[in-house]
Amino acid sequence: MSTHCSSCAFYEDHKANSASQLSDAGLCRANPPVTQKDADSRGFWPVVQSSDWCGKFANAFPAE
């Protein structure tokens, strides 16, 4: 069983929201967006590689 981000239920295969495109990048939706320094700035979802991993890996949503 793979425990990499690409197999996680909370991984969104999506290019980074920036001018530079990251290959093999996705967004981690396991945690809320990361806040920014300026109060007027919006938060950003953590960008991860599909081969990354963490201790919150889930292969299904809790309600399933």
Coordinates of C-alpha atoms in Angstrom, one line a residue:
M1 CA 0.0 0.0 0.0
S2 CA 1.4 3.4 -1.0
T3 CA 1.4 6.1 1.6
H4 CA 2.5 8.9 -0.7
C5 CA 0.6 12.1 -1.2
S6 CA -0.7 11.1 -4.6
S7 CA -2.6 8.2 -3.0
C8 CA -4.1 10.3 -0.2
A9 CA -7.7 11.3 -0.2
F10 CA -6.7 14.9 0.7
Y11 CA -4.3 15.4 -2.2
E12 CA -5.5 17.5 -5.1
D13 CA -3.5 17.1 -8.3
H14 CA -3.2 20.7 -9.2
K15 CA -0.4 23.0 -10.4
A16 CA 0.8 25.6 -7.9
N17 CA -0.9 29.0 -8.0
S18 CA 2.1 31.0 -9.0
A19 CA 3.9 32.3 -12.0
S20 CA 6.3 29.3 -12.0
Q21 CA 4.7 25.9 -12.6
L22 CA 6.0 23.1 -10.5
S23 CA 6.2 19.7 -12.0
D24 CA 4.7 16.8 -10.1
A25 CA 3.0 19.3 -7.7
G26 CA -0.3 19.1 -5.9
L27 CA -2.2 20.7 -3.0
C28 CA -2.6 19.2 0.4
R29 CA -6.1 19.6 1.7
A30 CA -5.6 17.7 5.0
N31 CA -5.0 21.0 6.8
P32 CA -6.4 24.6 6.4
P33 CA -4.7 27.1 4.1
V34 CA -1.5 28.6 5.5
T35 CA -2.0 32.3 6.5
Q36 CA 0.1 35.0 5.0
K37 CA 1.9 38.0 6.6
D38 CA -0.4 40.7 5.4
A39 CA -4.0 40.8 6.7
D40 CA -5.3 41.5 3.3
S41 CA -3.6 38.4 1.7
R42 CA -5.4 35.2 1.3
G43 CA -4.1 31.9 2.6
F44 CA -2.6 29.2 0.4
W45 CA -2.9 25.4 0.6
P46 CA 0.4 23.7 1.2
V47 CA 2.1 22.6 -2.1
V48 CA 3.5 19.1 -2.0
Q49 CA 5.0 16.7 -4.5
S50 CA 3.0 13.5 -5.3
S51 CA 5.9 11.4 -3.8
D52 CA 5.9 13.3 -0.5
W53 CA 4.2 11.8 2.6
C54 CA 3.1 12.8 6.1
G55 CA 1.6 11.2 9.3
K56 CA -1.9 12.2 8.3
F57 CA -2.2 10.0 5.3
A58 CA -5.7 8.8 4.5
N59 CA -6.8 6.6 1.6
A60 CA -10.5 7.5 2.2
F61 CA -12.5 10.3 3.7
P62 CA -13.5 9.6 7.3
A63 CA -17.2 9.6 6.4
E64 CA -16.8 6.8 3.8

